[in-house]
GROMACS .gro file of C-alpha atoms in nm:
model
   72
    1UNK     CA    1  13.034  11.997  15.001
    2UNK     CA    2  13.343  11.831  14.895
    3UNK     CA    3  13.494  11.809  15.292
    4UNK     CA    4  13.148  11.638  15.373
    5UNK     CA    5  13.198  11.433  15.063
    6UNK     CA    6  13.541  11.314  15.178
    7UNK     CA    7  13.433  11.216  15.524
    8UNK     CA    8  13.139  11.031  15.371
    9UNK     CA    9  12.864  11.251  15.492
   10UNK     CA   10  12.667  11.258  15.187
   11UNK     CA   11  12.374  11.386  15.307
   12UNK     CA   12  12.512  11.697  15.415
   13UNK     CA   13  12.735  11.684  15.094
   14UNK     CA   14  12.415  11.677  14.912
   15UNK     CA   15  12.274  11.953  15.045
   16UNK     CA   16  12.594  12.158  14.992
   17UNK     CA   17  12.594  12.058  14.645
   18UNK     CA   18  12.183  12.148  14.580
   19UNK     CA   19  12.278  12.471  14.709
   20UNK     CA   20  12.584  12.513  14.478
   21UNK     CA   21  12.365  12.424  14.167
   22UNK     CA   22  12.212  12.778  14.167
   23UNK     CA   23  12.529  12.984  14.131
   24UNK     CA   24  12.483  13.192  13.828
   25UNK     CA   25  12.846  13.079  13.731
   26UNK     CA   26  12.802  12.771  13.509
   27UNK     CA   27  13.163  12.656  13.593
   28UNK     CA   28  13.070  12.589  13.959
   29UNK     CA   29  12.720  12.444  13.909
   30UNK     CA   30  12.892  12.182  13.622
   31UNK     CA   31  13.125  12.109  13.921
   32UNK     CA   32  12.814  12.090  14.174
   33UNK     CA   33  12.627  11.859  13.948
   34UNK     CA   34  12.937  11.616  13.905
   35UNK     CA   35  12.997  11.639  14.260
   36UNK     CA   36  12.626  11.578  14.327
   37UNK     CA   37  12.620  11.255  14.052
   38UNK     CA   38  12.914  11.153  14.245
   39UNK     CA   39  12.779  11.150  14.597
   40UNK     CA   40  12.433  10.976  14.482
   41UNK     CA   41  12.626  10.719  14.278
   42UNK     CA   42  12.825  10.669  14.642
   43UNK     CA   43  12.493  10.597  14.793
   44UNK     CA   44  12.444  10.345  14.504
   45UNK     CA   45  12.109  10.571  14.406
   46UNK     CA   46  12.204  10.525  14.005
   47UNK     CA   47  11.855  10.661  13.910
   48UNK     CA   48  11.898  10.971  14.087
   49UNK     CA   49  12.256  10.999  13.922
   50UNK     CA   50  12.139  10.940  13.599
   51UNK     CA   51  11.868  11.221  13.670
   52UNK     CA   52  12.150  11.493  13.748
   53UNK     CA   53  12.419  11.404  13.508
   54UNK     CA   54  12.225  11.302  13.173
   55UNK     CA   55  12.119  11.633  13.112
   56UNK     CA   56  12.501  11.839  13.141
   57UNK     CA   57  12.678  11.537  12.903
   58UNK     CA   58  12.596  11.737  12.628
   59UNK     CA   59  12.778  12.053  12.770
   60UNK     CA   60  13.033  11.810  12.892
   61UNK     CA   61  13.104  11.656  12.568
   62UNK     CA   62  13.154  11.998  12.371
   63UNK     CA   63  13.389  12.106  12.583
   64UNK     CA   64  13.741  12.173  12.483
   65UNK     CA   65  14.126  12.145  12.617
   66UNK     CA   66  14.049  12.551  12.634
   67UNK     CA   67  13.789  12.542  12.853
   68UNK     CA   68  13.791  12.571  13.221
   69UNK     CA   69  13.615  12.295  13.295
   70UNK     CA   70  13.763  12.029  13.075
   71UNK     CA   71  13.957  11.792  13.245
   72UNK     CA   72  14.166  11.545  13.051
   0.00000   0.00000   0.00000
């Protein structure tokens, strides 16, 4: 998903990311579902962005410096 996001094939990045979403490890699908808020916010679909990312911001925001997924 990310080398189809790069080359601004979001489509394709999309799908890659939809797919990524059900991995039963919730590191990669909070990954997936920034990746996937990124690449509809590319496309200028805000609606659809807000629809994926609203409801991980309050995993997001209890993360820690600890945690694998924070990013500083």
């Amino acid at each position: 998903g990310h080398s189809f996001r790069d080359m601004d094939m979001l489509d394709a990045a999309i799908s890659e990311f939809m797919i990524a979403l059900q991995s039963p490890e919730p590191s990669l699908r909070l990954a997936a579902t920034e990746a996937l808020g990124d690449c509809y916010l590319k496309q200028e679909n805000h609606s659809k962005a807000r629809e994926i990312l609203e409801p991980v911001l309050p995993d997001v925001e209890s993360l820690g410096p600890n945690d694998p997924e924070y990013i500083n």
